[in-house]
PDB file of C-alpha atoms in Angstrom:
ATOM      1  CA  MET A   1      22.886   5.725  13.945  1.00 86.00           C
ATOM      2  CA  ALA A   2      19.273   4.688  13.459  1.00 95.00           C
ATOM      3  CA  HIS A   3      18.025   1.124  13.463  1.00 97.00           C
ATOM      4  CA  ILE A   4      17.260   0.265   9.814  1.00 98.00           C
ATOM      5  CA  ILE A   5      13.744  -1.143   9.428  1.00 98.00           C
ATOM      6  CA  ASP A   6      14.111  -3.917   6.845  1.00 98.00           C
ATOM      7  CA  GLY A   7      10.917  -4.058   4.783  1.00 98.00           C
ATOM      8  CA  LYS A   8      12.169  -7.079   2.857  1.00 97.00           C
ATOM      9  CA  VAL A   9      12.464  -9.168   6.037  1.00 98.00           C
ATOM     10  CA  ILE A  10       9.146  -7.996   7.509  1.00 98.00           C
ATOM     11  CA  SER A  11       7.302  -8.492   4.206  1.00 98.00           C
ATOM     12  CA  VAL A  12       8.490 -12.113   4.087  1.00 98.00           C
ATOM     13  CA  GLN A  13       7.196 -12.616   7.648  1.00 98.00           C
ATOM     14  CA  ILE A  14       3.769 -11.389   6.518  1.00 98.00           C
ATOM     15  CA  LYS A  15       3.785 -13.478   3.331  1.00 98.00           C
ATOM     16  CA  ASP A  16       4.671 -16.555   5.385  1.00 98.00           C
ATOM     17  CA  GLU A  17       1.687 -15.822   7.640  1.00 98.00           C
ATOM     18  CA  VAL A  18      -0.502 -15.424   4.536  1.00 98.00           C
ATOM     19  CA  LYS A  19       0.850 -18.714   3.154  1.00 98.00           C
ATOM     20  CA  SER A  20      -0.149 -20.469   6.373  1.00 98.00           C
ATOM     21  CA  MET A  21      -3.669 -18.964   6.203  1.00 98.00           C
ATOM     22  CA  ALA A  22      -3.973 -19.988   2.539  1.00 98.00           C
ATOM     23  CA  GLU A  23      -3.053 -23.568   3.508  1.00 98.00           C
ATOM     24  CA  GLU A  24      -5.765 -23.553   6.180  1.00 98.00           C
ATOM     25  CA  LEU A  25      -8.299 -22.412   3.568  1.00 98.00           C
ATOM     26  CA  SER A  26      -7.049 -25.034   1.114  1.00 97.00           C
ATOM     27  CA  ALA A  27      -7.650 -27.723   3.745  1.00 97.00           C
ATOM     28  CA  LYS A  28     -11.307 -26.579   3.733  1.00 97.00           C
ATOM     29  CA  GLY A  29     -11.441 -26.857  -0.073  1.00 97.00           C
ATOM     30  CA  ILE A  30     -11.182 -23.090  -0.616  1.00 97.00           C
ATOM     31  CA  GLU A  31      -8.569 -21.585  -2.956  1.00 97.00           C
ATOM     32  CA  PRO A  32      -7.981 -17.818  -2.522  1.00 98.00           C
ATOM     33  CA  CYS A  33      -7.906 -16.106  -5.912  1.00 98.00           C
ATOM     34  CA  LEU A  34      -6.714 -12.682  -7.119  1.00 98.00           C
ATOM     35  CA  ALA A  35      -7.415 -11.207 -10.561  1.00 98.00           C
ATOM     36  CA  VAL A  36      -4.896  -8.645 -11.811  1.00 96.00           C
ATOM     37  CA  ILE A  37      -5.739  -6.450 -14.808  1.00 97.00           C
ATOM     38  CA  LEU A  38      -3.044  -4.569 -16.722  1.00 96.00           C
ATOM     39  CA  VAL A  39      -4.009  -2.183 -19.532  1.00 97.00           C
ATOM     40  CA  GLY A  40      -1.211  -1.067 -21.857  1.00 95.00           C
ATOM     41  CA  ASP A  41       2.523  -1.667 -21.777  1.00 90.00           C
ATOM     42  CA  ASN A  42       3.848   0.680 -19.081  1.00 87.00           C
ATOM     43  CA  PRO A  43       7.202  -0.930 -18.128  1.00 88.00           C
ATOM     44  CA  ALA A  44       6.928  -0.046 -14.411  1.00 85.00           C
ATOM     45  CA  SER A  45       3.398  -1.451 -14.277  1.00 88.00           C
ATOM     46  CA  GLN A  46       4.570  -4.651 -15.957  1.00 90.00           C
ATOM     47  CA  VAL A  47       7.217  -5.083 -13.243  1.00 90.00           C
ATOM     48  CA  TYR A  48       4.644  -4.517 -10.483  1.00 89.00           C
ATOM     49  CA  VAL A  49       2.274  -7.054 -12.031  1.00 91.00           C
ATOM     50  CA  ARG A  50       5.062  -9.648 -12.337  1.00 93.00           C
ATOM     51  CA  ASN A  51       5.946  -9.115  -8.672  1.00 94.00           C
ATOM     52  CA  LYS A  52       2.310  -9.565  -7.663  1.00 95.00           C
ATOM     53  CA  LYS A  53       2.128 -12.843  -9.609  1.00 95.00           C
ATOM     54  CA  LYS A  54       5.295 -14.080  -7.875  1.00 96.00           C
ATOM     55  CA  ALA A  55       3.882 -13.156  -4.483  1.00 97.00           C
ATOM     56  CA  CYS A  56       0.644 -15.029  -5.252  1.00 98.00           C
ATOM     57  CA  GLU A  57       2.634 -18.108  -6.222  1.00 97.00           C
ATOM     58  CA  TYR A  58       4.702 -17.898  -3.020  1.00 98.00           C
ATOM     59  CA  CYS A  59       1.640 -17.465  -0.805  1.00 98.00           C
ATOM     60  CA  GLY A  60      -0.513 -20.145  -2.424  1.00 98.00           C
ATOM     61  CA  ILE A  61      -3.001 -17.709  -3.928  1.00 98.00           C
ATOM     62  CA  LYS A  62      -4.394 -18.446  -7.381  1.00 98.00           C
ATOM     63  CA  SER A  63      -3.605 -15.653  -9.819  1.00 97.00           C
ATOM     64  CA  LEU A  64      -5.744 -14.666 -12.807  1.00 97.00           C
ATOM     65  CA  SER A  65      -3.928 -12.361 -15.199  1.00 95.00           C
ATOM     66  CA  TYR A  66      -5.529 -10.101 -17.796  1.00 97.00           C
ATOM     67  CA  GLU A  67      -3.066  -8.159 -19.958  1.00 95.00           C
ATOM     68  CA  LEU A  68      -5.015  -5.858 -22.257  1.00 97.00           C
ATOM     69  CA  SER A  69      -3.819  -3.611 -25.065  1.00 96.00           C
ATOM     70  CA  ALA A  70      -3.520   0.159 -24.595  1.00 96.00           C
ATOM     71  CA  GLU A  71      -6.404   0.507 -27.094  1.00 96.00           C
ATOM     72  CA  THR A  72      -8.830  -1.301 -24.787  1.00 97.00           C
ATOM     73  CA  THR A  73     -11.937   0.839 -24.374  1.00 97.00           C
ATOM     74  CA  GLU A  74     -13.371   1.911 -21.044  1.00 98.00           C
ATOM     75  CA  GLU A  75     -16.505  -0.123 -21.810  1.00 98.00           C
ATOM     76  CA  GLU A  76     -14.443  -3.275 -22.428  1.00 98.00           C
ATOM     77  CA  LEU A  77     -12.557  -2.848 -19.156  1.00 98.00           C
ATOM     78  CA  LEU A  78     -15.751  -2.223 -17.178  1.00 98.00           C
ATOM     79  CA  SER A  79     -17.303  -5.309 -18.789  1.00 98.00           C
ATOM     80  CA  LEU A  80     -14.334  -7.443 -17.655  1.00 98.00           C
ATOM     81  CA  ILE A  81     -14.679  -6.074 -14.108  1.00 98.00           C
ATOM     82  CA  ASP A  82     -18.396  -6.970 -14.172  1.00 98.00           C
ATOM     83  CA  GLU A  83     -17.470 -10.539 -15.162  1.00 98.00           C
ATOM     84  CA  LEU A  84     -14.947 -10.799 -12.329  1.00 98.00           C
ATOM     85  CA  ASN A  85     -17.411  -9.292  -9.849  1.00 98.00           C
ATOM     86  CA  ALA A  86     -19.805 -12.125 -10.750  1.00 98.00           C
ATOM     87  CA  HIS A  87     -17.032 -14.782 -10.697  1.00 96.00           C
ATOM     88  CA  LYS A  88     -17.626 -16.505  -7.341  1.00 94.00           C
ATOM     89  CA  GLU A  89     -14.154 -18.054  -7.169  1.00 94.00           C
ATOM     90  CA  CYS A  90     -12.419 -14.685  -7.715  1.00 98.00           C
ATOM     91  CA  ASN A  91     -11.963 -13.062  -4.303  1.00 98.00           C
ATOM     92  CA  GLY A  92      -9.990  -9.949  -5.228  1.00 98.00           C
ATOM     93  CA  ILE A  93      -9.760  -7.636  -8.245  1.00 98.00           C
ATOM     94  CA  LEU A  94      -6.818  -5.324  -8.808  1.00 96.00           C
ATOM     95  CA  VAL A  95      -6.607  -2.903 -11.734  1.00 96.00           C
ATOM     96  CA  GLN A  96      -3.008  -1.741 -12.126  1.00 94.00           C
ATOM     97  CA  LEU A  97      -2.706   2.057 -12.196  1.00 91.00           C
ATOM     98  CA  PRO A  98      -2.083   4.320 -14.036  1.00 92.00           C
ATOM     99  CA  LEU A  99      -4.569   3.576 -16.798  1.00 95.00           C
ATOM    100  CA  PRO A 100      -4.406   5.018 -20.344  1.00 95.00           C
ATOM    101  CA  LYS A 101      -5.739   8.586 -20.470  1.00 95.00           C
ATOM    102  CA  HIS A 102      -8.950   7.679 -22.295  1.00 97.00           C
ATOM    103  CA  ILE A 103     -10.121   5.558 -19.337  1.00 97.00           C
ATOM    104  CA  ASP A 104     -11.637   7.186 -16.237  1.00 97.00           C
ATOM    105  CA  GLU A 105      -9.788   5.689 -13.244  1.00 94.00           C
ATOM    106  CA  ASN A 106     -12.484   6.725 -10.761  1.00 94.00           C
ATOM    107  CA  LYS A 107     -15.198   5.031 -12.784  1.00 97.00           C
ATOM    108  CA  VAL A 108     -13.106   1.852 -12.953  1.00 96.00           C
ATOM    109  CA  LEU A 109     -12.327   1.777  -9.215  1.00 94.00           C
ATOM    110  CA  LEU A 110     -15.993   2.393  -8.359  1.00 97.00           C
ATOM    111  CA  ARG A 111     -17.034  -0.561 -10.540  1.00 98.00           C
ATOM    112  CA  ILE A 112     -15.132  -3.099  -8.412  1.00 98.00           C
ATOM    113  CA  LEU A 113     -17.306  -4.585  -5.683  1.00 98.00           C
ATOM    114  CA  PRO A 114     -16.135  -3.239  -2.287  1.00 98.00           C
ATOM    115  CA  GLU A 115     -15.745  -6.793  -0.947  1.00 98.00           C
ATOM    116  CA  LYS A 116     -13.326  -7.566  -3.816  1.00 98.00           C
ATOM    117  CA  ASP A 117     -11.453  -4.243  -3.597  1.00 98.00           C
ATOM    118  CA  VAL A 118      -8.137  -5.626  -2.318  1.00 98.00           C
ATOM    119  CA  ASP A 119      -6.399  -2.295  -3.013  1.00 95.00           C
ATOM    120  CA  GLY A 120      -8.687  -0.617  -0.469  1.00 96.00           C
ATOM    121  CA  PHE A 121      -9.356   2.297  -2.843  1.00 93.00           C
ATOM    122  CA  HIS A 122     -13.166   2.079  -3.145  1.00 95.00           C
ATOM    123  CA  PRO A 123     -14.906   5.008  -1.385  1.00 95.00           C
ATOM    124  CA  TYR A 124     -16.925   2.488   0.651  1.00 97.00           C
ATOM    125  CA  ASN A 125     -13.757   0.927   2.077  1.00 97.00           C
ATOM    126  CA  ALA A 126     -12.154   4.362   2.531  1.00 95.00           C
ATOM    127  CA  GLY A 127     -15.231   5.368   4.518  1.00 96.00           C
ATOM    128  CA  LEU A 128     -15.002   2.251   6.706  1.00 97.00           C
ATOM    129  CA  LEU A 129     -11.325   3.048   7.301  1.00 96.00           C
ATOM    130  CA  SER A 130     -12.243   6.532   8.521  1.00 94.00           C
ATOM    131  CA  ILE A 131     -14.490   5.055  11.236  1.00 94.00           C
ATOM    132  CA  GLY A 132     -12.064   2.263  12.136  1.00 93.00           C
ATOM    133  CA  LYS A 133     -14.201  -0.529  10.647  1.00 95.00           C
ATOM    134  CA  ALA A 134     -12.299  -1.456   7.461  1.00 96.00           C
ATOM    135  CA  ASP A 135     -11.427  -5.074   6.689  1.00 96.00           C
ATOM    136  CA  LEU A 136      -9.700  -4.175   3.416  1.00 98.00           C
ATOM    137  CA  LYS A 137      -7.202  -1.414   4.192  1.00 97.00           C
ATOM    138  CA  ALA A 138      -5.153   0.483   1.593  1.00 97.00           C
ATOM    139  CA  CYS A 139      -2.022  -1.643   1.198  1.00 97.00           C
ATOM    140  CA  THR A 140       0.794   0.906   1.475  1.00 97.00           C
ATOM    141  CA  PRO A 141      -0.592   2.668   4.585  1.00 98.00           C
ATOM    142  CA  ALA A 142      -1.311  -0.695   6.234  1.00 98.00           C
ATOM    143  CA  GLY A 143       2.264  -1.731   5.412  1.00 98.00           C
ATOM    144  CA  CYS A 144       3.596   1.401   7.130  1.00 98.00           C
ATOM    145  CA  ILE A 145       1.753   0.493  10.328  1.00 98.00           C
ATOM    146  CA  GLU A 146       3.137  -3.054  10.256  1.00 98.00           C
ATOM    147  CA  LEU A 147       6.688  -1.731   9.814  1.00 98.00           C
ATOM    148  CA  ILE A 148       6.284   0.468  12.882  1.00 98.00           C
ATOM    149  CA  LYS A 149       4.643  -2.148  15.105  1.00 98.00           C
ATOM    150  CA  ARG A 150       6.875  -5.049  14.119  1.00 98.00           C
ATOM    151  CA  SER A 151       9.928  -2.927  14.862  1.00 98.00           C
ATOM    152  CA  GLY A 152       8.745  -2.670  18.467  1.00 98.00           C
ATOM    153  CA  VAL A 153       7.696   0.980  18.280  1.00 98.00           C
ATOM    154  CA  ASP A 154       4.576   1.733  20.319  1.00 98.00           C
ATOM    155  CA  ILE A 155       2.199   4.141  18.569  1.00 98.00           C
ATOM    156  CA  THR A 156      -0.110   4.742  21.557  1.00 98.00           C
ATOM    157  CA  GLY A 157       0.068   8.337  22.758  1.00 98.00           C
ATOM    158  CA  ARG A 158       2.925   9.250  20.410  1.00 98.00           C
ATOM    159  CA  ASN A 159       3.035  12.426  18.330  1.00 98.00           C
ATOM    160  CA  CYS A 160       2.622  11.203  14.746  1.00 98.00           C
ATOM    161  CA  VAL A 161       3.222  13.542  11.810  1.00 98.00           C
ATOM    162  CA  VAL A 162       2.272  12.621   8.243  1.00 98.00           C
ATOM    163  CA  VAL A 163       3.762  14.745   5.457  1.00 98.00           C
ATOM    164  CA  GLY A 164       1.372  14.448   2.511  1.00 98.00           C
ATOM    165  CA  ARG A 165      -2.422  14.204   2.242  1.00 97.00           C
ATOM    166  CA  SER A 166      -3.058  11.992  -0.800  1.00 95.00           C
ATOM    167  CA  ASN A 167      -6.067   9.669  -0.813  1.00 93.00           C
ATOM    168  CA  ILE A 168      -3.764   6.711  -1.484  1.00 93.00           C
ATOM    169  CA  VAL A 169      -1.254   7.181   1.369  1.00 97.00           C
ATOM    170  CA  GLY A 170      -1.363  10.404   3.393  1.00 97.00           C
ATOM    171  CA  LYS A 171      -4.991  10.419   4.540  1.00 97.00           C
ATOM    172  CA  PRO A 172      -5.358   6.663   5.177  1.00 97.00           C
ATOM    173  CA  VAL A 173      -2.041   6.320   7.030  1.00 98.00           C
ATOM    174  CA  GLY A 174      -3.131   9.194   9.276  1.00 98.00           C
ATOM    175  CA  MET A 175      -6.401   7.393  10.051  1.00 97.00           C
ATOM    176  CA  LEU A 176      -4.588   4.124  10.756  1.00 98.00           C
ATOM    177  CA  LEU A 177      -2.191   5.874  13.148  1.00 98.00           C
ATOM    178  CA  LEU A 178      -5.211   7.412  14.869  1.00 97.00           C
ATOM    179  CA  ALA A 179      -6.780   3.948  15.157  1.00 96.00           C
ATOM    180  CA  GLU A 180      -3.579   2.837  16.935  1.00 97.00           C
ATOM    181  CA  ASN A 181      -4.102   5.683  19.449  1.00 97.00           C
ATOM    182  CA  GLY A 182      -1.471   8.000  18.003  1.00 98.00           C
ATOM    183  CA  THR A 183      -1.920  11.787  18.151  1.00 98.00           C
ATOM    184  CA  VAL A 184      -1.869  12.687  14.463  1.00 98.00           C
ATOM    185  CA  THR A 185      -0.970  15.858  12.559  1.00 98.00           C
ATOM    186  CA  THR A 186      -1.121  15.986   8.755  1.00 98.00           C
ATOM    187  CA  CYS A 187       1.168  18.418   6.920  1.00 97.00           C
ATOM    188  CA  HIS A 188       0.759  19.566   3.324  1.00 95.00           C
ATOM    189  CA  SER A 189       1.810  22.325   0.925  1.00 94.00           C
ATOM    190  CA  LYS A 190      -0.182  24.966   2.838  1.00 96.00           C
ATOM    191  CA  THR A 191       1.145  24.042   6.301  1.00 97.00           C
ATOM    192  CA  LYS A 192       3.002  26.870   7.980  1.00 96.00           C
ATOM    193  CA  ASP A 193       6.476  25.957   9.250  1.00 96.00           C
ATOM    194  CA  ILE A 194       6.483  22.260   8.331  1.00 97.00           C
ATOM    195  CA  LYS A 195       9.973  21.966   9.813  1.00 97.00           C
ATOM    196  CA  ALA A 196       8.746  22.931  13.291  1.00 98.00           C
ATOM    197  CA  VAL A 197       5.800  20.510  13.082  1.00 98.00           C
ATOM    198  CA  CYS A 198       7.999  17.619  11.919  1.00 98.00           C
ATOM    199  CA  LYS A 199      10.489  18.219  14.725  1.00 98.00           C
ATOM    200  CA  GLU A 200       7.746  17.401  17.249  1.00 98.00           C
ATOM    201  CA  ALA A 201       7.129  13.960  15.720  1.00 98.00           C
ATOM    202  CA  ASP A 202       7.890  10.761  17.581  1.00 98.00           C
ATOM    203  CA  ILE A 203       6.738   8.967  14.421  1.00 98.00           C
ATOM    204  CA  LEU A 204       7.196  10.736  11.075  1.00 98.00           C
ATOM    205  CA  VAL A 205       5.709   9.389   7.830  1.00 98.00           C
ATOM    206  CA  ALA A 206       6.936  11.079   4.636  1.00 98.00           C
ATOM    207  CA  ALA A 207       4.618  10.658   1.638  1.00 97.00           C
ATOM    208  CA  VAL A 208       5.001  13.920  -0.258  1.00 96.00           C
ATOM    209  CA  GLY A 209       6.610  12.797  -3.542  1.00 94.00           C
ATOM    210  CA  ILE A 210       9.569  15.195  -3.358  1.00 95.00           C
ATOM    211  CA  PRO A 211      13.077  13.673  -3.364  1.00 95.00           C
ATOM    212  CA  LYS A 212      14.938  14.119  -0.037  1.00 96.00           C
ATOM    213  CA  PHE A 213      12.338  16.610   1.240  1.00 97.00           C
ATOM    214  CA  VAL A 214      12.799  15.673   4.896  1.00 98.00           C
ATOM    215  CA  LYS A 215      16.221  16.834   6.093  1.00 98.00           C
ATOM    216  CA  GLY A 216      18.122  16.038   9.266  1.00 97.00           C
ATOM    217  CA  ASP A 217      17.170  19.331  10.925  1.00 97.00           C
ATOM    218  CA  MET A 218      13.452  18.468  10.537  1.00 98.00           C
ATOM    219  CA  VAL A 219      13.670  15.314  12.630  1.00 98.00           C
ATOM    220  CA  LYS A 220      13.488  14.825  16.380  1.00 98.00           C
ATOM    221  CA  GLU A 221      16.301  12.868  18.016  1.00 98.00           C
ATOM    222  CA  GLY A 222      15.302   9.193  18.223  1.00 98.00           C
ATOM    223  CA  ALA A 223      12.173   9.502  16.033  1.00 98.00           C
ATOM    224  CA  CYS A 224      10.797   6.630  13.943  1.00 98.00           C
ATOM    225  CA  VAL A 225      10.883   7.755  10.293  1.00 98.00           C
ATOM    226  CA  ILE A 226       8.877   5.918   7.618  1.00 98.00           C
ATOM    227  CA  ASP A 227       9.750   6.947   4.051  1.00 98.00           C
ATOM    228  CA  VAL A 228       6.962   6.154   1.578  1.00 98.00           C
ATOM    229  CA  GLY A 229       8.508   8.114  -1.310  1.00 96.00           C
ATOM    230  CA  ILE A 230      10.171   6.502  -4.295  1.00 91.00           C
ATOM    231  CA  ASN A 231      11.820   8.880  -6.743  1.00 91.00           C
ATOM    232  CA  ARG A 232      14.251   8.174  -9.569  1.00 87.00           C
ATOM    233  CA  MET A 233      17.204  10.561  -9.668  1.00 85.00           C
ATOM    234  CA  ASP A 234      18.998  11.818 -12.798  1.00 84.00           C
ATOM    235  CA  ASN A 235      21.721   9.200 -12.222  1.00 86.00           C
ATOM    236  CA  GLY A 236      19.106   6.435 -12.350  1.00 82.00           C
ATOM    237  CA  LYS A 237      19.261   5.659  -8.622  1.00 88.00           C
ATOM    238  CA  LEU A 238      16.191   5.555  -6.413  1.00 89.00           C
ATOM    239  CA  CYS A 239      15.724   7.779  -3.389  1.00 93.00           C
ATOM    240  CA  GLY A 240      12.905   8.500  -0.996  1.00 96.00           C
ATOM    241  CA  ASP A 241      11.231  11.620   0.345  1.00 97.00           C
ATOM    242  CA  VAL A 242      13.699  11.529   3.252  1.00 98.00           C
ATOM    243  CA  ASP A 243      17.362  12.537   3.003  1.00 97.00           C
ATOM    244  CA  PHE A 244      18.499   9.173   4.365  1.00 97.00           C
ATOM    245  CA  ASP A 245      22.172  10.071   4.878  1.00 96.00           C
ATOM    246  CA  GLU A 246      21.257  13.064   7.059  1.00 97.00           C
ATOM    247  CA  VAL A 247      18.237  11.661   8.883  1.00 98.00           C
ATOM    248  CA  CYS A 248      19.713   8.269   9.806  1.00 97.00           C
ATOM    249  CA  LYS A 249      22.176  10.098  12.096  1.00 96.00           C
ATOM    250  CA  LYS A 250      19.299  11.477  14.217  1.00 97.00           C
ATOM    251  CA  ALA A 251      16.427   9.014  13.918  1.00 98.00           C
ATOM    252  CA  GLY A 252      15.978   6.028  16.201  1.00 98.00           C
ATOM    253  CA  TYR A 253      14.371   3.965  13.432  1.00 98.00           C
ATOM    254  CA  ILE A 254      14.275   4.550   9.666  1.00 98.00           C
ATOM    255  CA  THR A 255      13.142   2.765   6.507  1.00 98.00           C
ATOM    256  CA  PRO A 256      15.511   2.700   3.517  1.00 97.00           C
ATOM    257  CA  VAL A 257      14.567   3.292  -0.129  1.00 97.00           C
ATOM    258  CA  PRO A 258      14.491   0.835  -1.744  1.00 94.00           C
ATOM    259  CA  GLY A 259      13.837  -2.046   0.635  1.00 96.00           C
ATOM    260  CA  GLY A 260      11.579  -0.323   3.165  1.00 97.00           C
ATOM    261  CA  VAL A 261       7.905   0.404   2.481  1.00 97.00           C
ATOM    262  CA  GLY A 262       7.963  -0.943  -1.108  1.00 95.00           C
ATOM    263  CA  PRO A 263       7.966  -4.695  -0.374  1.00 96.00           C
ATOM    264  CA  MET A 264       5.255  -4.197   2.240  1.00 97.00           C
ATOM    265  CA  THR A 265       2.651  -3.025  -0.277  1.00 96.00           C
ATOM    266  CA  ILE A 266       2.528  -6.389  -2.049  1.00 96.00           C
ATOM    267  CA  ALA A 267       2.666  -8.301   1.257  1.00 98.00           C
ATOM    268  CA  MET A 268      -0.393  -6.393   2.510  1.00 98.00           C
ATOM    269  CA  LEU A 269      -2.130  -6.996  -0.835  1.00 98.00           C
ATOM    270  CA  MET A 270      -1.664 -10.734  -0.277  1.00 98.00           C
ATOM    271  CA  ASN A 271      -3.064 -10.350   3.231  1.00 98.00           C
ATOM    272  CA  ASN A 272      -6.091  -8.479   1.855  1.00 98.00           C
ATOM    273  CA  CYS A 273      -6.732 -11.373  -0.564  1.00 98.00           C
ATOM    274  CA  ILE A 274      -6.978 -13.759   2.373  1.00 98.00           C
ATOM    275  CA  VAL A 275      -9.192 -11.345   4.325  1.00 98.00           C
ATOM    276  CA  ALA A 276     -11.509 -10.993   1.304  1.00 98.00           C
ATOM    277  CA  CYS A 277     -11.592 -14.757   0.686  1.00 98.00           C
ATOM    278  CA  ARG A 278     -12.401 -15.549   4.315  1.00 98.00           C
ATOM    279  CA  LYS A 279     -15.177 -12.960   4.468  1.00 97.00           C
ATOM    280  CA  GLN A 280     -16.731 -14.118   1.162  1.00 97.00           C
ATOM    281  CA  ASN A 281     -16.782 -17.664   2.535  1.00 97.00           C
ATOM    282  CA  ASN A 282     -18.291 -16.525   5.864  1.00 96.00           C
ATOM    283  CA  LEU A 283     -15.192 -17.547   7.824  1.00 94.00           C
TER     284      LEU A 283
END
């Protein structure tokens, strides 16, 4: 049976480290601050925003909350972002996705100053990530790397396979694994014989958005398997992109869903807030 990588425990470790850094900043008269913007009343988004507020409170980060109606125009949202960009005490800006269909997400994400882009989605920060120079790294991919490293798994020289090539997870997690000296292969819908490629992986990251896509016969004995997927089944239960019951019998390490990668995203967001605050204060 695989060792279960507990994202809840590791995320608390990171938040405690962030809390300590926030206290050090506070002693210098600096209060880290995150602005969170929610447009509309998507129930899942409301839960995420509440969790982010709780994390800010735990870590000692000031939280500014902007809950806008679904009728908010693109111009109004961009104007709010401009205000927050100019707000010297606001270190990070997060616009909760998805946005209502009448608002162009790309235009919104581009409007946030790169130094306040704590999600790590701005093309400038994505470009820095690709050359190994990013300070603000996409939260979920960065969380995956922390799960691997803090579980004692060495990435250097290992065969790393990423299933999925999205701009939010697949591509950046591949670049972060490369930065840790892993040998990285990215699989996608056009990859021939994905099963054979996955079976060569010492570290396998599943971020494809298909419930239980990765089966036991796709995994190498003793591999470290990181499941980024979160899918709701017909019975209301959550499952990942990995068939946990099958894969846990072969893997050496595995993340559960829920309780694996999920908690890490918010923990890394908190860390990004501190990174942004320190840089903006020339620390």
